[in-house]
Short mmCIF file of C-alpha atoms in Angstrom, two decimals:
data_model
loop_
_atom_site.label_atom_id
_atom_site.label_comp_id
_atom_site.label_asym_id
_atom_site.label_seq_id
_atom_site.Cartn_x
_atom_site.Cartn_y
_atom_site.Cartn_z
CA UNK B 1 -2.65 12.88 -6.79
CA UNK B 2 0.14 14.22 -9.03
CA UNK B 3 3.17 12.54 -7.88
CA UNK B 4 1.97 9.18 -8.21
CA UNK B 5 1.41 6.11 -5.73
CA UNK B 6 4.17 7.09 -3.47
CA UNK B 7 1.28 8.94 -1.28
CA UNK B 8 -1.54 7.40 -2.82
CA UNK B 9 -0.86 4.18 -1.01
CA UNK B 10 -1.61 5.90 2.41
CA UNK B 11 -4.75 7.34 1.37
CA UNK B 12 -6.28 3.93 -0.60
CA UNK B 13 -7.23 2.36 3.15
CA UNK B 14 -9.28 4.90 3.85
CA UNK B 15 -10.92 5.47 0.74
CA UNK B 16 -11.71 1.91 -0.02
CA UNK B 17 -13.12 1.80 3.94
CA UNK B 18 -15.43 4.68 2.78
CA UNK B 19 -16.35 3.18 -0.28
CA UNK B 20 -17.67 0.17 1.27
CA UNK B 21 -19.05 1.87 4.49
CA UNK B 22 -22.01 3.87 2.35
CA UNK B 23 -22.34 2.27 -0.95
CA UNK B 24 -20.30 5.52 -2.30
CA UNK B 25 -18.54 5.93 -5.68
CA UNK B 26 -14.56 6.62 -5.06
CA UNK B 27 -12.64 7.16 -7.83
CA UNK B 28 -8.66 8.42 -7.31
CA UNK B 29 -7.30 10.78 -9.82
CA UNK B 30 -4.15 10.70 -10.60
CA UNK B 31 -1.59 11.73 -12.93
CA UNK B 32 0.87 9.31 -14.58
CA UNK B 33 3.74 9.06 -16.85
CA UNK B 34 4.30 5.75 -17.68
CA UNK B 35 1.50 2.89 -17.17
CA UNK B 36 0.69 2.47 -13.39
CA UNK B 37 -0.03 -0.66 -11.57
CA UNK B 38 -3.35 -1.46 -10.44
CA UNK B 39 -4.45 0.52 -6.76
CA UNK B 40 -7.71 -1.75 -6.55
CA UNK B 41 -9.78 1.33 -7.55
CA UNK B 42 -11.03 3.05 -10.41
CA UNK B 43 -8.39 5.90 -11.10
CA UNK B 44 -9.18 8.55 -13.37
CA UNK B 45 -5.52 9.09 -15.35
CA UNK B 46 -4.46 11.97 -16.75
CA UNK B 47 -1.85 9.92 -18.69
CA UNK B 48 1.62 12.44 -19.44
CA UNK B 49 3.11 9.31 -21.24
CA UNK B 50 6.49 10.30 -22.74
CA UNK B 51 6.64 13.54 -20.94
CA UNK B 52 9.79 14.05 -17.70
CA UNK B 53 8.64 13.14 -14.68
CA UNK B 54 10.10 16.18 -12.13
CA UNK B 55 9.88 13.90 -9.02
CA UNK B 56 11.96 11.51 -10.65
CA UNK B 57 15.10 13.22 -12.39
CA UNK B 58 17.93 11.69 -12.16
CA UNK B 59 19.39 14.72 -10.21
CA UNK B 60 16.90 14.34 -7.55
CA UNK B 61 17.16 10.85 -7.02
CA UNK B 62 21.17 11.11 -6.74
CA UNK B 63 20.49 14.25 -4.62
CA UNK B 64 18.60 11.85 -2.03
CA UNK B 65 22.02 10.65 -1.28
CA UNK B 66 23.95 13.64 -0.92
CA UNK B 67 21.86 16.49 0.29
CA UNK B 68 20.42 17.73 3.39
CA UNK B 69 16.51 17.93 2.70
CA UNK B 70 16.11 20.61 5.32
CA UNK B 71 12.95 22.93 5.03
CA UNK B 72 14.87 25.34 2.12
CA UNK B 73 14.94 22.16 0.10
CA UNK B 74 10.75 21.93 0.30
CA UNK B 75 10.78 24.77 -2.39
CA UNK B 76 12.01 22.53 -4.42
CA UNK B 77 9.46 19.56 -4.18
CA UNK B 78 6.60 21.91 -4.61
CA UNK B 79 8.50 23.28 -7.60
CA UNK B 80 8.21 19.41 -8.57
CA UNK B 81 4.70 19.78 -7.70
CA UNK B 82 3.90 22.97 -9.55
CA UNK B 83 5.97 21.89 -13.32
CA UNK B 84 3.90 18.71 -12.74
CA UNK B 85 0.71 20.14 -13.10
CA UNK B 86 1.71 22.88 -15.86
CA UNK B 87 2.74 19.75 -18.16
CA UNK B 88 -1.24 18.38 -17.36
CA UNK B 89 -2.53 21.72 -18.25
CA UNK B 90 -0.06 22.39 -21.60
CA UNK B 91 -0.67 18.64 -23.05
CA UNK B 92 -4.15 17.44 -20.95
CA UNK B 93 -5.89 20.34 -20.32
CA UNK B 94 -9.45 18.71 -21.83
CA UNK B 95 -8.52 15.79 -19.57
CA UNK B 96 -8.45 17.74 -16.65
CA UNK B 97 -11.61 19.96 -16.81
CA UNK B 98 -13.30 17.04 -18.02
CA UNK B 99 -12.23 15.46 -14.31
CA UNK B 100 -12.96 18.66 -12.25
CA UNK B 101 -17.03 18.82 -14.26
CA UNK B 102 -17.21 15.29 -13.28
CA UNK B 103 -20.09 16.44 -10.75
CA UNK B 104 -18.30 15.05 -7.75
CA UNK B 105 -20.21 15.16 -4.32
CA UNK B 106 -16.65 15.03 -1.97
CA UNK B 107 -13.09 15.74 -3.29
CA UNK B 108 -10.12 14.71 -1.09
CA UNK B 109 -6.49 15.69 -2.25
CA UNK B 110 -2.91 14.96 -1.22
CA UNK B 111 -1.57 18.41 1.12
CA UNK B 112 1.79 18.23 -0.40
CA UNK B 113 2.40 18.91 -4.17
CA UNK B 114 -1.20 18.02 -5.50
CA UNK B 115 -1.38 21.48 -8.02
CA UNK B 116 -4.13 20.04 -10.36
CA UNK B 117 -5.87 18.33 -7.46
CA UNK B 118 -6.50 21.31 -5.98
CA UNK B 119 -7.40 22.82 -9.34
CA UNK B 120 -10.04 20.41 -9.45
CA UNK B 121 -10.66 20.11 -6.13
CA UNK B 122 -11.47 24.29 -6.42
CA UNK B 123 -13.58 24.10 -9.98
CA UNK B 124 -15.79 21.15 -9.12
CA UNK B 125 -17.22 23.27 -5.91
CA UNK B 126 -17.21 19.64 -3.81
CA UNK B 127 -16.53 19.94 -0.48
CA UNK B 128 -12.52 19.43 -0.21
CA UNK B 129 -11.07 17.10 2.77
CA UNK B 130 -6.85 17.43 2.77
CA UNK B 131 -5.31 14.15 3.13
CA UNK B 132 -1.71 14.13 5.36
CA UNK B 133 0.40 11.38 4.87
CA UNK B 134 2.04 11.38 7.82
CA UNK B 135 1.51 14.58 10.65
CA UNK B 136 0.04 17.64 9.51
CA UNK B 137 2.78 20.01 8.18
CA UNK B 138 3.41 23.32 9.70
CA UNK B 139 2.22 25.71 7.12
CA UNK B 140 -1.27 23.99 6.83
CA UNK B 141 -1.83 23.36 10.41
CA UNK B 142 -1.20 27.39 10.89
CA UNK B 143 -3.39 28.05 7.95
CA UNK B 144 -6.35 26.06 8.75
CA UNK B 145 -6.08 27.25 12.71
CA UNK B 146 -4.87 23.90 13.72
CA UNK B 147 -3.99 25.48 17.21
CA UNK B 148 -0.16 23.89 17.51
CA UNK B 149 2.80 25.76 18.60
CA UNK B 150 5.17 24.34 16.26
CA UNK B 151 8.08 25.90 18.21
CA UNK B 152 7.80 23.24 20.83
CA UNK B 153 7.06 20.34 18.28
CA UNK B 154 10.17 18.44 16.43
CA UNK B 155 10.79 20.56 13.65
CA UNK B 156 9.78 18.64 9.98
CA UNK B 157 12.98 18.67 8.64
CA UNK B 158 15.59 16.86 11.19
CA UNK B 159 18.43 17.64 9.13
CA UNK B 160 22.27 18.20 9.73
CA UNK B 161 22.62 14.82 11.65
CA UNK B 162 20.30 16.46 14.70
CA UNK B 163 18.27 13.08 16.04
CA UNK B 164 16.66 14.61 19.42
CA UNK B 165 14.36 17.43 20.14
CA UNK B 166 13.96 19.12 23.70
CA UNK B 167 11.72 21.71 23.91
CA UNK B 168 13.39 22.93 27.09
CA UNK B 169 15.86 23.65 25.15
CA UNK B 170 16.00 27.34 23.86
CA UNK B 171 17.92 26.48 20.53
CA UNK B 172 15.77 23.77 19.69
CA UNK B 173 12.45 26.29 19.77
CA UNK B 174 14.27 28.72 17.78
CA UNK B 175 15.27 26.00 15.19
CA UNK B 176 11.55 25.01 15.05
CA UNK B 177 9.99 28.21 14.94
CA UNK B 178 12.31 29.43 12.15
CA UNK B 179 11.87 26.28 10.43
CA UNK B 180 7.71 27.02 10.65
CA UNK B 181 8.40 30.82 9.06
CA UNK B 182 10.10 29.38 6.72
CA UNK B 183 7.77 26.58 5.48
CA UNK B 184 5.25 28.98 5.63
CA UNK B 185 6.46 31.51 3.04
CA UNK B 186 7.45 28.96 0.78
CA UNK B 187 4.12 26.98 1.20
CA UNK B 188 1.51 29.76 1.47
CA UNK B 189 2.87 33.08 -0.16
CA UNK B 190 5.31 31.84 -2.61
CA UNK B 191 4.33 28.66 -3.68
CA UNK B 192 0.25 29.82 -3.51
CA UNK B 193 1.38 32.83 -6.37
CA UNK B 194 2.83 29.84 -7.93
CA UNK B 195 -0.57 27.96 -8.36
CA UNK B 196 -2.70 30.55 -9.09
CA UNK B 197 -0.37 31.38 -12.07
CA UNK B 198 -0.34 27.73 -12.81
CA UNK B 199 -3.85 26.84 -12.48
CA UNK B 200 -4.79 29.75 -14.25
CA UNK B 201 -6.08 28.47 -17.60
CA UNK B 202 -8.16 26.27 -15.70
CA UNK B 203 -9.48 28.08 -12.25
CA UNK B 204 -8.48 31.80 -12.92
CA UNK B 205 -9.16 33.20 -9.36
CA UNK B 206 -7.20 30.50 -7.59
CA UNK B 207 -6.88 31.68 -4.20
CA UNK B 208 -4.41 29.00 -1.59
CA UNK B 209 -4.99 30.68 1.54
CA UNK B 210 -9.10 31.06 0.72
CA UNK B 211 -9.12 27.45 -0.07
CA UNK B 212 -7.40 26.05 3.24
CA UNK B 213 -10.11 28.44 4.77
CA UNK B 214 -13.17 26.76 3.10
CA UNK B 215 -11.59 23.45 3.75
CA UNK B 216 -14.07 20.68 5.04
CA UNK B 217 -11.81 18.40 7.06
CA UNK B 218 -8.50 16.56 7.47
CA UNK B 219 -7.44 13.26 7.80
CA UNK B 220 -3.61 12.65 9.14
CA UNK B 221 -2.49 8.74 8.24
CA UNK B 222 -0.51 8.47 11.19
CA UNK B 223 -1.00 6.88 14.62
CA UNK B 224 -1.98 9.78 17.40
CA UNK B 225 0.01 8.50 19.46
CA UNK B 226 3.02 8.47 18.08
CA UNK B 227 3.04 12.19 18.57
CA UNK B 228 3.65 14.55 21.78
CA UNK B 229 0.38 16.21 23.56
CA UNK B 230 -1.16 18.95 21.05
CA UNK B 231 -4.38 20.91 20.93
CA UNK B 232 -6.91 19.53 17.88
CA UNK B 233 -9.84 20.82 16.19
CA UNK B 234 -12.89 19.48 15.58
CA UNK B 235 -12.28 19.54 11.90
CA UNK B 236 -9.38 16.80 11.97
CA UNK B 237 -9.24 13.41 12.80
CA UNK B 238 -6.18 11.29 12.93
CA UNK B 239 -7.26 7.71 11.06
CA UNK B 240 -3.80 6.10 10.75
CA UNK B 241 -4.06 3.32 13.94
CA UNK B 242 -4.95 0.69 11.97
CA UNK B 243 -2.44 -2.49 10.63
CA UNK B 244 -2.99 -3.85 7.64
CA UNK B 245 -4.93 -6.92 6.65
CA UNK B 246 -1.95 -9.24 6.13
CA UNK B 247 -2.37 -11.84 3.13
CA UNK B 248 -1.08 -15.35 2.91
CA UNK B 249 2.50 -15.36 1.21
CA UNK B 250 3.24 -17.14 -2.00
CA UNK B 251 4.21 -20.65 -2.15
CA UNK B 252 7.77 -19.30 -3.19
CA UNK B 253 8.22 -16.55 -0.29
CA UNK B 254 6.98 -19.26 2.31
CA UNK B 255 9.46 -21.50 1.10
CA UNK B 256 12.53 -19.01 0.94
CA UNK B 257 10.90 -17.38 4.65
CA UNK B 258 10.35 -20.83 6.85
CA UNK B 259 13.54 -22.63 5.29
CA UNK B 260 14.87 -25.09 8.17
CA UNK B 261 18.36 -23.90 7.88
CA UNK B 262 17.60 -20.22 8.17
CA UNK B 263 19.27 -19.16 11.93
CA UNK B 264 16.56 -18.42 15.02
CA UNK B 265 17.15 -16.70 18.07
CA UNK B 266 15.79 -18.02 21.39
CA UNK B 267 14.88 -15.51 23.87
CA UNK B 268 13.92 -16.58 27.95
CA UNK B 269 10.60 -14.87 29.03
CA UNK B 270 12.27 -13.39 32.21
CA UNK B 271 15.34 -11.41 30.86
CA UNK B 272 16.55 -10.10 27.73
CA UNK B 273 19.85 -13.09 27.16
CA UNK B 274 19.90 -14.68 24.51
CA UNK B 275 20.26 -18.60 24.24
CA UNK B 276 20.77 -20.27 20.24
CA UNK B 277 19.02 -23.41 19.88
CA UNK B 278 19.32 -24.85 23.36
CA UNK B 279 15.50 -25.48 24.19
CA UNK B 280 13.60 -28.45 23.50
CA UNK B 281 10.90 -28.26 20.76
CA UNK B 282 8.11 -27.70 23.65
CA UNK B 283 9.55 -24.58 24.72
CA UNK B 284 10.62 -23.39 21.21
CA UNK B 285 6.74 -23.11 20.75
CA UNK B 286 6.56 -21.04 23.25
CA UNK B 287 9.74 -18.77 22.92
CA UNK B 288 12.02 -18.72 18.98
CA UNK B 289 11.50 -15.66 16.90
CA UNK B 290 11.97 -16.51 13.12
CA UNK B 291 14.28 -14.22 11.64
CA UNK B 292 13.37 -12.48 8.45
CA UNK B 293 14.92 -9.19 7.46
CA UNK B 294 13.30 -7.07 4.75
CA UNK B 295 14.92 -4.04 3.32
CA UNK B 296 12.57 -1.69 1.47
CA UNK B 297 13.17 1.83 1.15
CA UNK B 298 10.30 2.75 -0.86
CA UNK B 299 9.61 3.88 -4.51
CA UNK B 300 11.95 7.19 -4.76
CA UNK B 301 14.73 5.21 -3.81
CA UNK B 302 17.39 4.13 -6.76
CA UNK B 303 19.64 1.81 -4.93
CA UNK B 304 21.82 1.75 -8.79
CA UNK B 305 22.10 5.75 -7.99
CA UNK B 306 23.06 5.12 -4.73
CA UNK B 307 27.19 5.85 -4.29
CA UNK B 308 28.97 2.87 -4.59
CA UNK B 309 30.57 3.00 -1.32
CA UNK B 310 27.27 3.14 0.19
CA UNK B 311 26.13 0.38 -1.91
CA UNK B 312 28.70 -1.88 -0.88
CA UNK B 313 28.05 -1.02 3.50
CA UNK B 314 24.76 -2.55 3.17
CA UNK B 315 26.05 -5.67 0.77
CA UNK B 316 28.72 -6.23 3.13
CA UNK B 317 26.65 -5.91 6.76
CA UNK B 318 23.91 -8.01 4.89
CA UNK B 319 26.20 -10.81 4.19
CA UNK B 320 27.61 -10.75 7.84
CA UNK B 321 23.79 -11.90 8.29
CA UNK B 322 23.56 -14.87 5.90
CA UNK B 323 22.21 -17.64 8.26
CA UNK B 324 19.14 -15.52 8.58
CA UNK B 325 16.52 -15.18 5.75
CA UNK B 326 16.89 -11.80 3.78
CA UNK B 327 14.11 -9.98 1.43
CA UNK B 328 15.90 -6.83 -0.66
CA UNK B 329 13.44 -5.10 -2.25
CA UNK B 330 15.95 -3.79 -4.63
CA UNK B 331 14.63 -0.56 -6.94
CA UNK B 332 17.07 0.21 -9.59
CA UNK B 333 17.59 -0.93 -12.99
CA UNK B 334 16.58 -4.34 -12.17
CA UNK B 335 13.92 -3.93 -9.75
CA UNK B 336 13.24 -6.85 -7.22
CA UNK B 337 9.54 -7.30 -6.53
CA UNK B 338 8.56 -5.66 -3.69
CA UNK B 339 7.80 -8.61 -1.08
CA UNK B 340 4.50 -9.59 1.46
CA UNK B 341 4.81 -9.31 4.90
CA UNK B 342 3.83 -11.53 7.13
CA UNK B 343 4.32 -12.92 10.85
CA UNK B 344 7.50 -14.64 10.60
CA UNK B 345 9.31 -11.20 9.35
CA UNK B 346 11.66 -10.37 12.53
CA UNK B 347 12.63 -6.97 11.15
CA UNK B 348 12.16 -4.34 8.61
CA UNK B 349 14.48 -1.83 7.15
CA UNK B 350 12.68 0.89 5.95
CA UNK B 351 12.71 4.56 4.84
CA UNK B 352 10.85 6.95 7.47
CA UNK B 353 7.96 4.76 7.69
CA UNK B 354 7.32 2.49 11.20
CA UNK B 355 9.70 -0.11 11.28
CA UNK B 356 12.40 -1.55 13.33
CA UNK B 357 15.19 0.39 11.35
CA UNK B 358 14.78 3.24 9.65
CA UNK B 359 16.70 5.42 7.30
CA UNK B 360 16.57 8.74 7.11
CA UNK B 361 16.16 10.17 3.73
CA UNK B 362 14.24 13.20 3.08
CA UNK B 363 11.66 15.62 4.35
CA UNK B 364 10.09 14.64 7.36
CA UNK B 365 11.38 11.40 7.34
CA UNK B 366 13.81 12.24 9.95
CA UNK B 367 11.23 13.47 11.93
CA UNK B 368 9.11 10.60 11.70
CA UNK B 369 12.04 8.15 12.82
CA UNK B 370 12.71 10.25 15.75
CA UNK B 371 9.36 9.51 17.00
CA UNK B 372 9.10 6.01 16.05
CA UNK B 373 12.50 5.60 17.89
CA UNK B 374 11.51 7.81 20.72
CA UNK B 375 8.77 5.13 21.40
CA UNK B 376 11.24 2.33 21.72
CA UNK B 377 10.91 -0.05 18.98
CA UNK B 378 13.18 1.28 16.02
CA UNK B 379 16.95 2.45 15.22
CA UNK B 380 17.62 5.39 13.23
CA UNK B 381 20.28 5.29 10.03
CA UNK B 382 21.98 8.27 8.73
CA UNK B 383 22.35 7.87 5.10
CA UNK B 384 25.24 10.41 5.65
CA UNK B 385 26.90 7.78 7.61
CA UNK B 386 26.24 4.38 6.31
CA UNK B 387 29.06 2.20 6.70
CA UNK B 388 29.80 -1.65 7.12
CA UNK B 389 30.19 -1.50 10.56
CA UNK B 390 27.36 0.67 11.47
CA UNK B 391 24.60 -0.94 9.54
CA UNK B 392 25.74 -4.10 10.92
CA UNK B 393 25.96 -2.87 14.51
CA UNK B 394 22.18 -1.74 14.19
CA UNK B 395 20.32 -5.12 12.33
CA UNK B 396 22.62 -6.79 15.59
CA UNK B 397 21.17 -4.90 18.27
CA UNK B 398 17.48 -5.10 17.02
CA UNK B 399 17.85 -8.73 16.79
CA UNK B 400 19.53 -9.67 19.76
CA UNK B 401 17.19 -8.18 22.21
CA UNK B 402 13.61 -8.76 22.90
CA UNK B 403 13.29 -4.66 23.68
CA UNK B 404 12.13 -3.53 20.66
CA UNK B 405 9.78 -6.62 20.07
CA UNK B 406 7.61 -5.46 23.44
CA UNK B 407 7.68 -2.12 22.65
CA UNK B 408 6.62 -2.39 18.97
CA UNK B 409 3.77 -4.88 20.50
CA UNK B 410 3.01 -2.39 23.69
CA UNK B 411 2.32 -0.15 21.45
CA UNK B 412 0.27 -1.31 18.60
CA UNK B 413 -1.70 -2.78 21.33
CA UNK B 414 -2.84 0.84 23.00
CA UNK B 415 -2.67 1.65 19.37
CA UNK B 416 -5.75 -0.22 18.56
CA UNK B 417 -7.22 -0.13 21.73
CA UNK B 418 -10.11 2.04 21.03
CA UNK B 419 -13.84 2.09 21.22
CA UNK B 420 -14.09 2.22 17.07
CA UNK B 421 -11.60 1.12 14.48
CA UNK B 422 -9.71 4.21 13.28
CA UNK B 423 -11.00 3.39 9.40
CA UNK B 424 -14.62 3.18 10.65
CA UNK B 425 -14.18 6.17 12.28
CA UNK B 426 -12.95 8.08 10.07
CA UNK B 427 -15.21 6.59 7.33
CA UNK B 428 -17.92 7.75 9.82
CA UNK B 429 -16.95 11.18 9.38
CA UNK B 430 -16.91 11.09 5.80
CA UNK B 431 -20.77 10.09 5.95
CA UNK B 432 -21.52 12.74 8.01
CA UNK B 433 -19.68 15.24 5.76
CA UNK B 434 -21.69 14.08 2.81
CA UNK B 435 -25.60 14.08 5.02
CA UNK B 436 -24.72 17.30 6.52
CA UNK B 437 -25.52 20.96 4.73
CA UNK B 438 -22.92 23.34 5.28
CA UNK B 439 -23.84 27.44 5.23
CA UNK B 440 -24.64 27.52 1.37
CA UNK B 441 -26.58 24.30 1.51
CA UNK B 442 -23.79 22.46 -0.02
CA UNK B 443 -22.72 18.82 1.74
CA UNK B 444 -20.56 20.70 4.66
CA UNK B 445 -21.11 21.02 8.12
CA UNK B 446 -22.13 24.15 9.68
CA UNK B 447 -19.37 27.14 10.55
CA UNK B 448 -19.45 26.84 13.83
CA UNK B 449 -18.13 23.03 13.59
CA UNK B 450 -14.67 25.04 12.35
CA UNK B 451 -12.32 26.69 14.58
CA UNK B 452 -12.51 30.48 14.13
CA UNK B 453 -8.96 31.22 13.59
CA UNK B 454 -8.96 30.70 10.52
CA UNK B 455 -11.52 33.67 9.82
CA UNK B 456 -8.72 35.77 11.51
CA UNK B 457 -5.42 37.16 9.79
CA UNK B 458 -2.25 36.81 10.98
CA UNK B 459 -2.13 39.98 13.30
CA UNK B 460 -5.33 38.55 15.90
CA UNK B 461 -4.49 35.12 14.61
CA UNK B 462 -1.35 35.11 16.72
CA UNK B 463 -1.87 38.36 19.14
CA UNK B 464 0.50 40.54 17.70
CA UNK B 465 -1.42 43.99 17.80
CA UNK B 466 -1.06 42.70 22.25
CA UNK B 467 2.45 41.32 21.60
CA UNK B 468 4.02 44.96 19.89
CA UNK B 469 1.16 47.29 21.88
CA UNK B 470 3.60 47.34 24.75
CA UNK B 471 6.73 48.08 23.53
CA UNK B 472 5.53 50.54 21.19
CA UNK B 473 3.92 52.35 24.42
CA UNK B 474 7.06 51.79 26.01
CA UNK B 475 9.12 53.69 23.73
CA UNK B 476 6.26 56.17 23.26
CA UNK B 477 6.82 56.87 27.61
CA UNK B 478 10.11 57.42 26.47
CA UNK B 479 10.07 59.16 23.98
CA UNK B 480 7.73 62.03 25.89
#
């Protein structure tokens, strides 16, 4: 990991699920800038202390604000990604070669931004597993064969205010499928001459497209269902239906969260009408909602960068709200600790994660609050448009209706209806990565487990010697 906890947080499930499920080893790698909190595993640092951060300039952080992150933008973060690991290299190089010779039996690393990862991942000769925070990005997926038409998927980058997707719709498919050329220049031509000039000094025949080809599997952290109907392979495996193991909340956060004069909303089983404290105690058991808001937009976000104006919509629609508890988790100069969750929380703010509201900041968070809205329990926030009224408007709606409470519910329910928890499964198919021998007797499993796309270059990949044989003989007809 080379950008730090925001990703690593998805991945530590899953690694501390394998690490209990065979007796294994796991260690996380990271690199770090300033001391890092602990992640409940050993972490093998390659500590840049003193040294710029790229992924959290001051520039970028105010640009989270202002700017469109549409696909164009992505050559910046794996710029981000690429200065990163040059820094490692220039003042850790020992560090990191000491890391890769480790003598590793699996290596999984980050698909977005990871350069030294997958300079270790390469020089250790481990078996490499690419981890996807949330769905598999369209570069990737087309490298490793993943078999999805991303012209008639929601492109990654929702930018521009655009909040819907048809794929009836010919614009739409032309916005994805440009986005997907795009994305793919940028993440396999350019930004793979990138690496191997960067990794250089440490792997000096770095090749990006060879290494998505000898990859050993993927894991996507996001719930399969979330997404539309799509063709997989047998080499991925979607682990993210799981909840978290909730923990008891501190004397203090009880306290502030179950305080008597904090407002409720009753809600009758058989419509959607709301009725304040008119039932007897009996039926409150049966029917309040406590109301807890949390706002937490995650650890990019500076609300003391944020423009004032901005600022001041969400201080303003929050204190419209003061009879109901409120958790900020505030990241600025004076950062608020970030709270627990726990049953009595009625709502969460959030950015581009699952939650009841989201706000749309970067990348594919847009994309991901499309579908999370798109399956009925969420609202979507521009940050282009934050005002007063707006921000108010949404927090109202999501907590006057029971709606989004069944749907959110209906759908962690089919969620986590399955035969085998997600984690064990996918821990499951770490084991058998490990016991298995792939084609040079290496842990692996055998090539024809691996769709054979990937083999292929673009031209058979996607039929285009079929696609361009007819026209040419066309004009060749005419042409006689």
């Amino acid at each position: 990991m080379d950008q730090g906890r925001s990703h690593a947080s998805s991945f530590i499930p899953l690694a501390k699920r394998v690490q209990r499920s065979g007796n294994h080893s796991v260690h996380l790698q990271m690199t770090v800038y300033e001391k890092e909190i602990d992640l409940g595993l050993p972490v093998e640092y390659v500590e840049l202390f003193g040294q710029p951060n790229p992924f959290v300039s001051k520039e970028f952080i105010e640009a989270m604000w202002e700017v469109d992150f549409d696909v164009l933008m992505q050559r910046m973060a794996l710029g981000f990604g690429a200065q990163g690991c040059r820094l490692a290299i220039e003042n850790a190089r020992d560090r990191v070669e000491a890391i890769a010779e480790a003598g590793w039996d699996l290596t999984m690393v980050d698909s977005l931004f990871a350069v030294c990862g997958y300079g270790i991942a390469a020089r250790s000769g481990a078996p490499v597993v690419y981890m996807h925070s949330s769905d598999m990005e369209p570069a990737p997926g087309t490298m490793k064969a993943f078999g999805r038409n991303y012209g008639i998927l929601p492109m990654n980058h929702m930018t521009g205010g655009r909040d819907d997707f048809d794929p009836s719709n010919f614009f739409d498919r032309v916005h994805s499928s440009v986005e997907w050329a795009i994305s793919y220049y940028f993440y396999a031509i350019e930004w793979g001459a990138t690496m191997k000039e960067v990794l250089s000094p440490v792997v000096p025949y770095f090749d990006w497209r060879y290494f998505h080809r000898n990859l050993s599997f993927s894991f996507v952290d996001m719930p399969d269902s979330l997404f539309p109907p799509a063709p997989r392979t047998n080499d991925v495996f979607f682990h993210g239906a799981y909840c978290p193991v909730r923990k008891e909340l501190p004397e203090e956060w009880r306290e502030f969260v179950e305080d008597p004069a904090s407002k409720v909303r009753v809600f009758s089983r058989r419509s959607d009408r709301r009725e304040e404290n008119t039932l007897t105690e009996k039926s409150r058991k049966t029917y309040v909602d406590t109301c807890t808001i949390i706002v937490a937009f995650g650890t990019y976000v500076h609300w003391s960068l944020a423009p004032e104006e901005k600022q001041e919509a969400f201080r303003l629609a929050l204190n419209r709200l003061s009879s109901y508890r409120i958790i900020w988790a505030y990241k600025g100069v004076d950062d608020w600790r970030k709270p627990p969750i726990e049953d009595t929380v009625k709502m969460q703010i959030r950015q581009g994660g699952i939650s009841n509201i989201l706000n749309r900041f970067f990348a594919e968070q847009a994309r991901n609050a499309y579908l999370v809205r798109s399956a009925g329990f969420a609202e979507m926030l521009d940050r282009h448009t934050i005002e007063e009224r707006v921000v108010y408007d949404k927090i109202e709606s999501v907590i006057s209706s029971s709606a989004h409470a069944r749907a959110a519910k209906r759908f962690v329910k089919q969620m986590l209806d399955r035969p085998m928890d997600s984690l064990d499964e996918a821990a499951f198919h770490v084991n058998r990565l490990l016991k298995k021998r792939g084609p040079e007797g290496k842990p692996g499993l055998p090539s024809y487990f691996y769709p054979r796309g990937r083999l292929q270059g673009f031209i058979e990949y996607l039929n285009l010697d079929i696609i361009l044989t007819l026209p040419l003989a066309l004009v060749a007809i005419l042409t006689v």
